[in-house]
Coordinates of C-alpha atoms in Angstrom, one line a residue:
M151 CA -0.5 0.1 -0.3
A152 CA 1.0 3.5 -0.6
L153 CA 1.7 5.0 2.6
L154 CA 1.5 8.4 1.1
A155 CA -1.3 8.1 -0.9
L156 CA -2.7 6.7 2.6
A157 CA -2.2 9.3 4.5
A158 CA -3.7 12.0 2.1
A159 CA -6.7 9.5 2.2
C160 CA -6.5 9.7 6.2
A161 CA -6.7 13.6 6.4
R162 CA -9.7 13.9 4.3
Q163 CA -11.4 11.2 6.9
P164 CA -13.6 13.0 9.3
P165 CA -12.4 13.6 12.9
H166 CA -13.3 10.5 15.3
D167 CA -13.0 11.1 18.8
P168 CA -14.2 8.3 20.9
A169 CA -16.4 9.5 24.2
S170 CA -14.8 7.4 26.3
P171 CA -11.9 4.6 26.0
G172 CA -14.6 2.1 27.0
E173 CA -16.1 3.5 24.0
A174 CA -13.0 3.3 22.1
R175 CA -12.7 -0.5 23.0
A176 CA -16.5 -1.0 22.2
R177 CA -15.5 0.4 18.3
A178 CA -12.1 -1.4 18.0
P179 CA -12.0 -4.7 19.9
V180 CA -8.4 -6.6 20.0
V181 CA -7.5 -8.6 17.2
T182 CA -5.3 -11.5 17.2
V183 CA -2.6 -11.4 14.5
S184 CA -1.0 -14.5 13.3
A185 CA 1.3 -15.2 10.5
D186 CA -1.1 -17.0 8.5
Q187 CA -2.6 -13.5 8.1
A188 CA 0.4 -12.2 6.6
V189 CA 0.6 -13.7 3.0
S190 CA -1.6 -16.4 1.4
P191 CA -0.4 -19.3 2.5
V192 CA 2.7 -21.7 1.2
A193 CA 2.8 -25.4 0.4
P194 CA 5.2 -27.4 2.5
W195 CA 7.9 -27.7 0.0
R196 CA 8.7 -31.3 -1.3
A197 CA 12.1 -31.9 -2.7
P198 CA 11.4 -33.1 -6.5
A199 CA 12.4 -36.4 -7.0
I200 CA 15.8 -37.0 -9.1
E201 CA 17.3 -40.4 -9.7
V202 CA 20.8 -40.6 -9.1
T203 CA 22.5 -43.6 -10.4
P204 CA 26.5 -44.6 -9.9
E205 CA 27.2 -43.1 -13.4
S206 CA 25.4 -39.9 -13.1
A207 CA 26.5 -39.2 -9.5
A208 CA 29.8 -37.4 -10.3
A209 CA 27.4 -34.8 -13.4
L210 CA 24.8 -34.1 -10.8
R211 CA 27.3 -33.0 -8.3
R212 CA 28.7 -30.7 -10.2
Q213 CA 25.7 -29.6 -11.3
A214 CA 24.7 -29.2 -7.5
D215 CA 28.3 -26.9 -7.3
E216 CA 27.3 -24.9 -9.8
A217 CA 23.9 -24.1 -9.0
L218 CA 24.7 -23.5 -5.4
Q219 CA 27.7 -21.2 -6.7
E220 CA 25.2 -19.1 -8.9
G221 CA 22.6 -18.4 -5.9
R222 CA 20.1 -21.7 -7.6
L223 CA 19.2 -23.2 -4.5
F224 CA 15.5 -24.4 -4.8
G225 CA 13.4 -23.6 -7.4
S226 CA 13.6 -26.5 -9.5
D227 CA 15.1 -30.0 -9.7
A228 CA 18.1 -28.4 -11.3
D229 CA 19.0 -26.6 -8.3
A230 CA 21.3 -27.1 -5.5
I231 CA 19.3 -28.0 -2.8
P232 CA 17.0 -31.0 -4.0
L233 CA 20.5 -32.1 -6.0
Y234 CA 22.4 -32.1 -2.7
L235 CA 19.9 -33.9 -1.1
A236 CA 19.3 -36.6 -4.0
L237 CA 22.9 -37.7 -3.6
A238 CA 22.7 -37.4 0.2
R239 CA 20.3 -40.0 -0.2
Q240 CA 22.4 -41.7 -2.2
S241 CA 25.4 -41.4 0.0
P242 CA 24.2 -40.4 3.3
D243 CA 28.3 -40.7 5.1
D244 CA 29.5 -38.6 2.4
P245 CA 31.2 -35.5 4.6
S246 CA 31.6 -33.4 1.1
L247 CA 27.9 -34.2 0.6
Q248 CA 26.9 -33.1 4.2
A249 CA 29.4 -30.0 3.9
A250 CA 27.8 -29.0 0.5
L251 CA 24.2 -29.0 2.3
A252 CA 25.4 -26.8 5.1
R253 CA 26.5 -24.1 2.7
A254 CA 23.2 -24.4 0.9
R255 CA 21.3 -24.1 4.5
A256 CA 23.3 -20.9 4.9
A257 CA 22.9 -19.7 1.5
L258 CA 18.9 -20.4 1.9
I259 CA 18.9 -18.1 5.4
E260 CA 20.5 -15.6 3.5
Q261 CA 18.2 -15.2 0.6
G262 CA 15.5 -15.4 3.1
D263 CA 17.2 -12.4 5.4
A264 CA 17.1 -10.5 1.6
A265 CA 14.1 -11.1 1.0
I266 CA 12.8 -10.1 4.9
A267 CA 15.1 -6.9 4.1
G268 CA 13.5 -5.7 1.0
I269 CA 9.7 -5.9 2.2
D270 CA 10.2 -2.2 3.5
D271 CA 10.6 -1.9 -0.7
D272 CA 8.4 -4.9 -2.2
P273 CA 5.8 -6.4 0.3
L274 CA 5.4 -9.6 -1.7
Q275 CA 9.5 -10.2 -0.9
L276 CA 7.6 -11.4 2.1
R277 CA 6.3 -14.3 0.5
R278 CA 9.9 -15.8 -0.8
A279 CA 11.3 -15.6 2.9
H280 CA 8.2 -17.6 3.6
E281 CA 9.1 -19.7 0.5
A282 CA 12.8 -20.1 1.7
A283 CA 11.5 -20.8 5.3
A284 CA 9.3 -23.7 4.0
V285 CA 12.8 -25.0 2.5
A286 CA 14.7 -24.6 5.8
R287 CA 12.1 -26.9 7.6
V288 CA 12.5 -30.0 5.3
L289 CA 16.4 -29.2 5.0
A290 CA 17.3 -28.6 8.7
P291 CA 14.1 -28.0 11.2
S292 CA 16.4 -28.7 14.2
D293 CA 19.3 -26.5 13.3
R294 CA 19.6 -23.6 15.3
D295 CA 20.6 -21.0 12.7
V296 CA 16.9 -22.4 10.8
Q297 CA 15.2 -22.0 14.1
A298 CA 16.2 -18.3 14.2
Y299 CA 16.0 -17.7 10.7
L300 CA 12.3 -19.1 11.0
D301 CA 11.8 -16.9 14.0
R302 CA 12.7 -13.9 12.0
V303 CA 10.4 -14.5 9.7
D304 CA 7.3 -14.9 12.2
R305 CA 8.5 -11.7 13.0
A306 CA 8.1 -10.1 10.0
D307 CA 4.9 -11.9 9.7
E308 CA 3.5 -10.3 12.7
A309 CA 5.1 -6.6 11.8
Q310 CA 3.1 -6.7 8.7
A311 CA 0.0 -8.0 10.1
A312 CA 0.1 -5.0 12.5
N313 CA 0.8 -2.5 9.8
R314 CA -2.4 -3.7 7.9
M315 CA -3.9 -3.4 11.3
G316 CA -2.7 -0.2 11.8
E317 CA -3.5 1.3 8.3
R318 CA -7.0 0.1 9.0
E319 CA -7.6 1.9 11.8
L320 CA -6.1 5.3 10.1
N321 CA -8.3 4.7 7.4
A322 CA -11.2 4.6 10.0
G323 CA -10.2 7.8 11.7
R324 CA -9.2 6.3 14.7
I325 CA -5.9 7.9 15.4
D326 CA -6.3 8.5 19.1
P327 CA -2.7 8.4 20.7
G328 CA -4.6 7.2 24.0
S329 CA -6.1 3.8 22.1
A330 CA -5.0 0.9 22.6
N331 CA -6.1 -0.7 19.6
G332 CA -5.7 2.6 17.4
A333 CA -4.0 3.2 14.5
I334 CA -0.5 4.1 16.7
A335 CA -0.7 1.1 19.0
W336 CA -0.6 -1.2 16.2
F337 CA 2.0 0.9 14.4
G338 CA 4.1 1.0 17.3
K339 CA 3.7 -2.9 17.8
A340 CA 5.0 -3.3 14.2
L341 CA 8.3 -1.4 15.0
A342 CA 8.7 -3.4 18.3
L343 CA 9.3 -6.2 16.1
R344 CA 11.0 -4.5 13.2
P345 CA 12.9 -1.5 14.7
D346 CA 13.1 0.0 11.1
D347 CA 9.9 -1.2 9.5
A348 CA 9.5 1.8 6.6
R349 CA 6.0 0.7 6.7
A350 CA 5.2 1.3 10.2
L351 CA 7.3 4.7 9.9
Q352 CA 5.4 5.6 7.1
G353 CA 1.9 4.7 8.9
L354 CA 3.0 6.7 11.7
A355 CA 3.6 9.6 9.5
A356 CA 1.0 9.6 8.0
V357 CA -1.2 9.6 11.4
E358 CA 1.0 12.5 12.2
S359 CA -0.3 14.4 9.2
A360 CA -4.2 13.6 9.9
L361 CA -3.7 14.8 13.5
I362 CA -2.1 17.7 12.1
R363 CA -5.0 18.2 9.7
R364 CA -7.3 18.1 12.4
A365 CA -5.9 20.7 14.1
E366 CA -6.2 22.9 11.2
L367 CA -9.5 21.8 10.7
A368 CA -10.0 23.4 14.1
A369 CA -8.2 26.6 13.8
E370 CA -10.2 27.2 10.4
Q371 CA -13.3 26.8 12.8
G372 CA -11.7 29.3 15.4
D373 CA -11.4 26.5 17.9
Y374 CA -7.4 27.3 18.6
A375 CA -7.3 25.8 21.8
Q376 CA -8.5 22.3 19.9
A377 CA -6.2 22.9 17.3
E378 CA -3.2 22.9 19.7
R379 CA -4.7 19.6 21.7
R380 CA -4.2 18.2 18.3
L381 CA -0.7 19.4 17.7
A382 CA 0.0 18.3 20.9
Q383 CA -0.9 14.7 20.1
A384 CA 0.5 15.0 16.9
A385 CA 3.9 16.0 18.5
T386 CA 4.0 12.5 20.7
V387 CA 3.7 10.5 17.3
R388 CA 7.2 11.0 16.0
P389 CA 9.1 13.3 18.8
G390 CA 11.7 14.9 17.1
T391 CA 10.1 15.7 13.5
T392 CA 9.8 19.4 12.7
A393 CA 6.0 18.3 10.8
V394 CA 4.2 19.6 13.9
E395 CA 6.2 23.1 14.6
D396 CA 6.0 23.6 10.9
A397 CA 2.1 23.3 11.2
R398 CA 2.3 25.4 14.0
G399 CA 3.8 28.2 12.4
R400 CA 0.6 27.8 9.9
I401 CA -1.6 27.9 12.4
A402 CA -0.2 31.2 14.3
L403 CA 0.1 32.6 11.1
Q404 CA -3.6 32.3 10.0
R405 CA -4.5 33.1 13.2
A406 CA -2.6 36.6 13.1
L407 CA -3.7 37.4 9.8
R408 CA -7.3 36.4 11.0
I409 CA -7.0 38.6 14.1
N410 CA -5.6 41.3 12.4
A411 CA -8.4 41.2 9.3
L412 CA -10.9 41.4 12.5
R413 CA -8.5 44.4 13.7
D414 CA -8.4 46.2 10.4
A415 CA -12.7 45.7 9.8
G416 CA -13.2 46.9 13.6
L417 CA -10.8 49.8 13.3
A418 CA -13.0 50.7 9.4
A419 CA -16.3 50.6 11.3
L420 CA -15.3 53.1 13.6
A421 CA -15.1 55.5 10.9
D422 CA -18.9 55.2 10.6
P423 CA -20.5 57.8 13.0
D424 CA -23.5 55.9 13.0
D425 CA -23.4 52.2 14.1
G426 CA -19.5 52.1 14.0
I427 CA -19.0 51.7 17.4
D428 CA -21.4 48.7 17.8
R429 CA -20.2 46.7 14.4
A430 CA -16.5 47.6 16.0
R431 CA -17.7 45.7 19.0
A432 CA -18.6 43.1 17.4
Q433 CA -15.4 42.5 15.7
L434 CA -13.3 42.6 19.2
A435 CA -16.1 40.0 20.3
A436 CA -15.1 37.8 17.3
M437 CA -11.3 38.8 17.6
L438 CA -11.6 37.9 21.4
R439 CA -13.1 34.5 20.8
I440 CA -9.8 33.4 19.0
A441 CA -7.1 35.7 20.4
K442 CA -4.6 34.8 23.3
A443 CA -4.8 36.8 26.3
G444 CA -3.1 40.0 25.8
D445 CA -2.8 40.2 22.0
P446 CA -1.4 43.5 20.9
A447 CA -4.4 43.4 18.1
A448 CA -7.2 43.0 20.6
V449 CA -5.8 45.1 23.1
D450 CA -5.5 47.9 20.2
L451 CA -8.9 47.5 18.9
R452 CA -10.4 47.7 22.6
E453 CA -8.1 50.9 23.2
R454 CA -9.4 52.7 19.8
I455 CA -13.0 51.2 20.5
E456 CA -12.6 52.9 23.9
L457 CA -11.5 56.2 22.7
A458 CA -13.9 56.1 20.0
T459 CA -16.7 56.0 22.8
H460 CA -15.1 59.1 24.1
Y461 CA -13.3 61.1 21.7
G462 CA -14.7 59.7 18.3
L463 CA -11.4 59.3 15.9
F464 CA -9.3 61.6 18.1
R465 CA -7.0 61.0 21.8
P466 CA -6.7 62.6 24.8
G467 CA -3.9 65.3 24.4
Q468 CA -3.9 65.3 20.5
V469 CA -3.9 68.8 19.1
F470 CA -5.1 69.4 15.4
T471 CA -7.0 71.7 13.6
D472 CA -9.7 71.8 10.5
G473 CA -9.7 73.1 7.5
L474 CA -12.1 75.9 6.5
G475 CA -11.6 75.5 3.0
A476 CA -9.2 77.5 0.5
G477 CA -6.2 76.4 2.4
A478 CA -7.4 78.2 5.9
R479 CA -7.2 76.5 9.2
G480 CA -9.4 76.9 12.4
P481 CA -8.0 77.3 15.8
V482 CA -5.4 74.9 17.2
L483 CA -7.5 72.7 19.3
V484 CA -6.3 70.2 21.9
V485 CA -8.7 67.2 23.1
I486 CA -9.7 67.1 26.9
P487 CA -10.0 64.0 28.4
H488 CA -13.6 62.8 29.8
G489 CA -13.9 62.2 33.3
A490 CA -15.4 64.3 36.5
F491 CA -15.2 66.6 38.6
R492 CA -16.9 68.8 41.5
M493 CA -18.0 72.1 40.1
G494 CA -18.6 74.8 42.3
A495 CA -17.3 76.5 45.0
A496 CA -16.5 74.3 48.2
D497 CA -17.6 74.8 52.0
G498 CA -16.3 77.2 53.7
E499 CA -14.1 78.0 51.0
A500 CA -12.9 82.3 51.5
D501 CA -14.4 85.0 48.9
A502 CA -17.1 82.2 47.7
T503 CA -20.6 83.6 47.0
D504 CA -24.1 82.0 46.8
A505 CA -23.8 82.0 42.8
E506 CA -21.1 79.7 43.1
R507 CA -23.1 77.0 45.4
P508 CA -24.2 74.3 46.1
A509 CA -21.6 72.3 44.6
R510 CA -22.4 69.2 42.4
N511 CA -20.5 66.4 40.9
I512 CA -20.2 66.5 36.6
R513 CA -19.5 64.0 34.6
F514 CA -18.3 64.1 31.1
D515 CA -18.9 60.8 29.4
R516 CA -17.2 62.2 26.2
G517 CA -14.2 64.1 25.5
L518 CA -14.2 67.5 23.4
A519 CA -12.0 69.5 21.9
M520 CA -11.4 72.9 23.0
S521 CA -9.1 76.1 21.8
R522 CA -5.4 75.8 23.7
T523 CA -5.8 79.9 23.8
E524 CA -8.2 82.5 23.5
V525 CA -8.9 83.4 19.8
T526 CA -6.8 85.6 18.6
V527 CA -7.2 89.0 16.5
A528 CA -5.9 87.1 13.4
E529 CA -8.6 84.0 13.6
F530 CA -11.4 86.7 13.9
A531 CA -10.2 89.1 11.3
R532 CA -10.7 85.8 8.9
F533 CA -14.0 85.1 10.0
V534 CA -15.0 89.6 9.5
A535 CA -13.3 89.3 6.1
A536 CA -15.4 86.0 5.4
T537 CA -18.7 87.3 6.0
G538 CA -18.5 91.1 6.4
Y539 CA -19.4 90.8 9.6
R540 CA -20.1 93.8 12.3
T541 CA -19.4 93.4 16.1
R542 CA -21.7 95.1 18.7
A543 CA -18.8 97.7 19.6
E544 CA -18.7 98.6 16.0
R545 CA -22.2 98.9 15.1
R546 CA -22.5 101.5 18.4
G547 CA -19.2 103.4 18.2
Y548 CA -17.6 102.5 21.1
S549 CA -16.3 99.8 24.0
I550 CA -14.8 100.1 27.4
A551 CA -11.0 100.0 27.4
Y552 CA -8.1 100.7 29.9
D553 CA -7.1 104.3 31.0
E554 CA -3.7 104.7 31.7
R555 CA -4.4 108.1 33.4
S556 CA -7.2 107.2 35.5
G557 CA -6.6 103.4 36.3
N558 CA -9.9 102.8 35.4
L559 CA -11.6 100.8 32.6
T560 CA -13.7 103.4 30.4
R561 CA -15.7 104.0 27.8
R562 CA -13.9 105.0 24.6
S563 CA -15.4 105.9 20.7
G564 CA -13.4 103.8 18.3
V565 CA -12.5 101.0 20.3
D566 CA -13.4 97.4 18.4
W567 CA -12.1 93.9 18.2
R568 CA -9.1 95.3 16.3
S569 CA -8.0 97.4 19.6
D570 CA -6.2 96.3 22.8
Y571 CA -6.9 96.7 26.3
A572 CA -5.8 100.3 26.0
G573 CA -7.8 101.2 22.6
N574 CA -4.5 101.0 20.2
R575 CA -4.1 98.8 17.5
A576 CA -4.0 95.4 18.6
A577 CA -1.1 92.5 17.3
D578 CA -2.6 89.7 15.4
D579 CA -1.5 87.3 18.5
Q580 CA -3.3 89.3 20.6
P581 CA -6.6 87.6 22.7
V582 CA -9.7 89.3 20.5
I583 CA -11.8 91.5 22.9
H584 CA -14.3 93.9 22.9
V585 CA -16.5 91.1 21.6
S586 CA -19.9 90.3 23.0
A587 CA -21.3 87.1 24.0
K588 CA -23.5 87.4 20.4
D589 CA -20.1 88.0 18.5
A590 CA -18.4 85.0 20.0
F591 CA -21.6 82.9 19.1
A592 CA -21.4 84.2 15.6
Y593 CA -18.1 83.5 15.2
A594 CA -18.6 79.8 16.5
D595 CA -21.5 79.5 14.0
W596 CA -19.1 80.1 11.1
L597 CA -16.2 77.7 12.2
S598 CA -19.2 75.1 12.1
E599 CA -20.6 76.1 8.8
R600 CA -16.7 76.5 7.3
S601 CA -15.6 73.5 8.6
R602 CA -18.8 71.4 8.5
Q603 CA -18.1 70.4 12.3
T604 CA -19.8 71.3 15.7
Y605 CA -18.2 74.2 17.4
R606 CA -19.8 76.6 19.6
L607 CA -18.7 77.8 22.9
P608 CA -17.6 76.0 26.1
S609 CA -20.9 75.4 28.8
E610 CA -19.6 76.7 32.2
A611 CA -19.2 73.3 33.6
E612 CA -16.8 72.2 30.6
F613 CA -14.7 75.5 31.4
E614 CA -14.4 74.6 35.1
Y615 CA -13.4 71.5 34.4
A616 CA -11.0 72.6 32.1
L617 CA -9.9 75.3 34.2
R618 CA -9.3 73.1 37.0
A619 CA -7.5 70.4 35.0
G620 CA -8.2 67.7 38.0
K621 CA -7.2 69.9 40.6
A622 CA -9.8 70.8 43.5
G623 CA -8.2 73.9 45.2
R624 CA -9.0 77.1 45.6
Y625 CA -7.3 78.1 42.5
P626 CA -6.2 76.4 38.9
W627 CA -3.1 75.6 40.3
G628 CA -3.8 74.5 43.6
D629 CA -3.8 76.9 47.2
G630 CA -1.8 79.6 47.7
A631 CA 0.2 82.1 45.7
P632 CA 0.8 81.4 42.0
P633 CA 4.0 79.3 41.1
A634 CA 6.0 81.3 38.4
R635 CA 4.5 81.6 34.7
A636 CA 0.8 80.1 36.2
G637 CA -0.4 83.1 33.9
N638 CA -1.4 86.6 33.3
V639 CA -3.2 87.7 36.6
T640 CA -2.5 90.6 39.2
G641 CA 0.8 90.5 40.6
G642 CA 1.6 92.6 43.7
A643 CA 5.4 92.9 41.7
D644 CA 3.7 93.8 38.4
A645 CA 3.6 97.4 37.2
S646 CA 1.8 99.9 34.4
P647 CA 3.4 101.5 32.1
S648 CA 3.1 104.9 34.4
G649 CA 4.4 102.4 37.0
R650 CA 0.6 102.0 38.7
R651 CA 0.7 99.3 41.2
W652 CA -2.5 96.6 42.1
T653 CA -3.9 97.1 45.1
N654 CA -5.6 94.1 45.5
A655 CA -2.7 91.3 44.2
F656 CA -1.2 88.1 44.7
A657 CA 1.7 89.6 46.7
G658 CA 5.3 89.1 45.3
Y659 CA 3.9 87.6 42.3
A660 CA 5.4 88.9 38.8
D661 CA 3.9 87.8 35.4
G662 CA 5.6 90.8 33.8
A663 CA 2.9 91.9 32.1
W664 CA 0.2 94.8 32.4
G665 CA -3.3 94.0 30.1
P666 CA -3.3 91.0 27.9
V667 CA -0.7 89.5 26.5
P668 CA 0.0 87.3 23.2
V669 CA -1.6 84.2 23.4
G670 CA 0.1 81.0 24.5
R671 CA 2.8 83.2 26.4
Y672 CA 2.7 81.2 29.9
A673 CA 2.6 77.3 31.0
P674 CA -0.3 75.1 29.8
N675 CA -2.3 73.9 32.6
A676 CA -2.4 69.7 32.8
F677 CA -5.0 69.6 29.8
G678 CA -2.2 71.6 27.8
L679 CA -4.6 74.3 27.7
H680 CA -3.3 78.2 27.9
D681 CA -4.4 81.2 29.6
L682 CA -7.5 79.7 31.2
A683 CA -6.6 81.2 34.5
G684 CA -5.9 84.5 33.3
N685 CA -4.8 87.0 30.2
V686 CA -8.5 87.5 29.5
S687 CA -11.7 86.1 31.5
E688 CA -14.3 84.7 28.6
W689 CA -17.4 84.6 27.6
V690 CA -19.5 80.8 27.5
A691 CA -22.5 79.5 26.6
D692 CA -24.6 79.6 29.8
C693 CA -27.6 81.8 30.8
W694 CA -27.2 83.8 34.0
H695 CA -28.8 81.8 36.9
D696 CA -28.1 83.3 40.7
T697 CA -27.0 79.7 42.2
Y698 CA -26.6 75.9 40.7
R699 CA -29.8 74.6 42.3
R700 CA -31.5 72.6 39.5
A701 CA -28.2 73.4 37.4
P702 CA -27.8 70.3 34.7
R703 CA -25.6 67.8 36.0
D704 CA -24.5 66.8 32.6
G705 CA -22.0 69.3 32.0
E706 CA -24.1 70.9 29.1
A707 CA -24.9 74.7 28.9
W708 CA -27.9 76.1 31.1
V709 CA -29.5 77.9 28.5
N710 CA -33.3 79.7 28.9
P711 CA -34.6 81.2 25.4
G712 CA -33.9 84.7 25.0
C713 CA -31.9 85.3 27.8
R714 CA -30.1 88.4 28.0
S715 CA -27.5 87.9 31.1
R716 CA -24.7 85.5 29.9
V717 CA -21.8 83.8 32.6
V718 CA -18.2 85.2 31.8
R719 CA -15.2 82.8 33.4
G720 CA -12.1 82.6 34.5
G721 CA -9.6 85.6 35.6
S722 CA -7.6 88.0 33.8
W723 CA -5.1 90.3 33.7
A724 CA -6.8 93.0 36.2
S725 CA -8.8 90.4 38.4
S726 CA -8.2 90.3 41.8
P727 CA -7.2 86.9 43.3
A728 CA -11.3 85.9 44.6
Q729 CA -11.8 86.5 41.0
T730 CA -8.9 84.3 39.9
R731 CA -10.6 81.2 41.8
S732 CA -11.9 78.0 39.8
A733 CA -15.4 78.5 41.1
W734 CA -15.6 82.6 40.3
R735 CA -18.3 83.2 38.0
I736 CA -19.9 86.5 37.1
A737 CA -22.9 87.5 35.0
S738 CA -22.4 90.1 32.4
D739 CA -25.4 91.3 29.2
A740 CA -24.8 89.3 26.6
D741 CA -24.2 92.9 24.5
T742 CA -21.1 93.6 27.0
T743 CA -17.4 94.5 25.2
N744 CA -14.6 95.5 26.8
A745 CA -10.6 95.2 27.7
R746 CA -11.3 92.1 29.8
V747 CA -13.2 89.8 28.2
G748 CA -12.7 87.4 25.0
F749 CA -13.4 83.8 24.3
R750 CA -12.8 80.6 23.3
V751 CA -14.5 77.7 21.4
V752 CA -14.8 73.9 21.9
R753 CA -15.4 71.8 19.0
E754 CA -17.3 68.6 19.5
L755 CA -15.7 65.2 19.1

């Protein structure tokens, strides 16, 4: 039987797994193997009748010697052993004939052993070994060498019978290494009888191949635990070969490719704003069924889903801008993390008012992007140029600016968004001021239209969450005096151009400025945002309410349709320490414009 073809046929057999050893024995009863199962029966050998006369004896002797020399031993009456036996019957005491018969017996055993050795290449050689055995039994049944040869023939018979049983079990799919009567056990018996039996070795290779194929089928069905069990079984069949490790590598590659394909499909799904997250979670569930614990691809997709749930396609801390068309870009944005904080003034906080209470817990289940700095003069100028928009200060012809001579904020004609805090021409990188809440809303609406994203003013809760950036102290930086470069706030060591000093300021603090400075000059907070604690105060989206009673707990802006009074948050260059607190808030008419208030925007993710 061609064992390579047999292995291929076995690989196509359906998996067979006995439910229990008892069931295995019931399906595969013990079979007793005997030599007559190995080959078709060989008839007992009878020496042909050869007449020997005194006249023919010498010629027959020469003929027998020639046949022995040529290796023709027993096939016809012209071969060596029949001739020697006939001559010995005539001359039983001739020692030369006994010596010749001994040489013929040795040659017969040699030919028989050669036939046994040739079984691996030609199974029909076993019959030739049996024919030689039949002659040996007649020639010298009691000879020790003959008896040893007959034992070797019997072992070859039993090995071939065991091989046939192994092949039958192999074809039936009974290849469990633990079965006492399965293919592996039979091939093992053959090898115990003939250690280098090629048929048995090929049979074990076929069993190994079949177990590997079962592992591959299990892997195709996504059952990698079963595949590994099959490979572990296969590894016991022929220890030291590379076939199992090669298969393990193929399965591992297939598994990795499948996992990566599921990850890629999950990542692609996340781009769908409708049901992408749900579809990505389905891909993750499929990955987890086949991936090992801690698989990097599964970990990556899980993290991406978590990020998409809270941040869309962004990551916390990511800095980006949106295109506005014609090569223009919107404000630089920073993705701030989702999370929770306690909004409002703590019990017993100095300088706190009822407007800052009751404090309440706010949780943001989704992150958002906030402009890294206040909106600048240059950014606002692009909006005005694109739309022709006229701000409140432009329409009424004045705003509130700082007067160095009096040290007060006073009404001044011709001051608008193009002006700095003192009414002079503002630099492009200055925060835009002299804008009303309505002007800020109009700018955010324009960004939304041009970017096709949702821009708006931050809610009061979002502003305080970003301002605190994880800190719960009185001030954005914690408690006590501000650290160096904390922001542009009122410092006791600061002085105006004419030498004025603040009467209510942080003692000993100097930020080197009087009035707003270009954005981003001071250190960012833990969220990567600049100037929330100083420079200019900022409009937020909420309408003014005297307390937080009945305020939303989801962080949304608290808005009443048509409200005239809006909320301003965050300290400015001219704010007292009490007004620099994280919880500080103040009401302002939505049309107010002055040198202390600007704004920033948020962009929904």
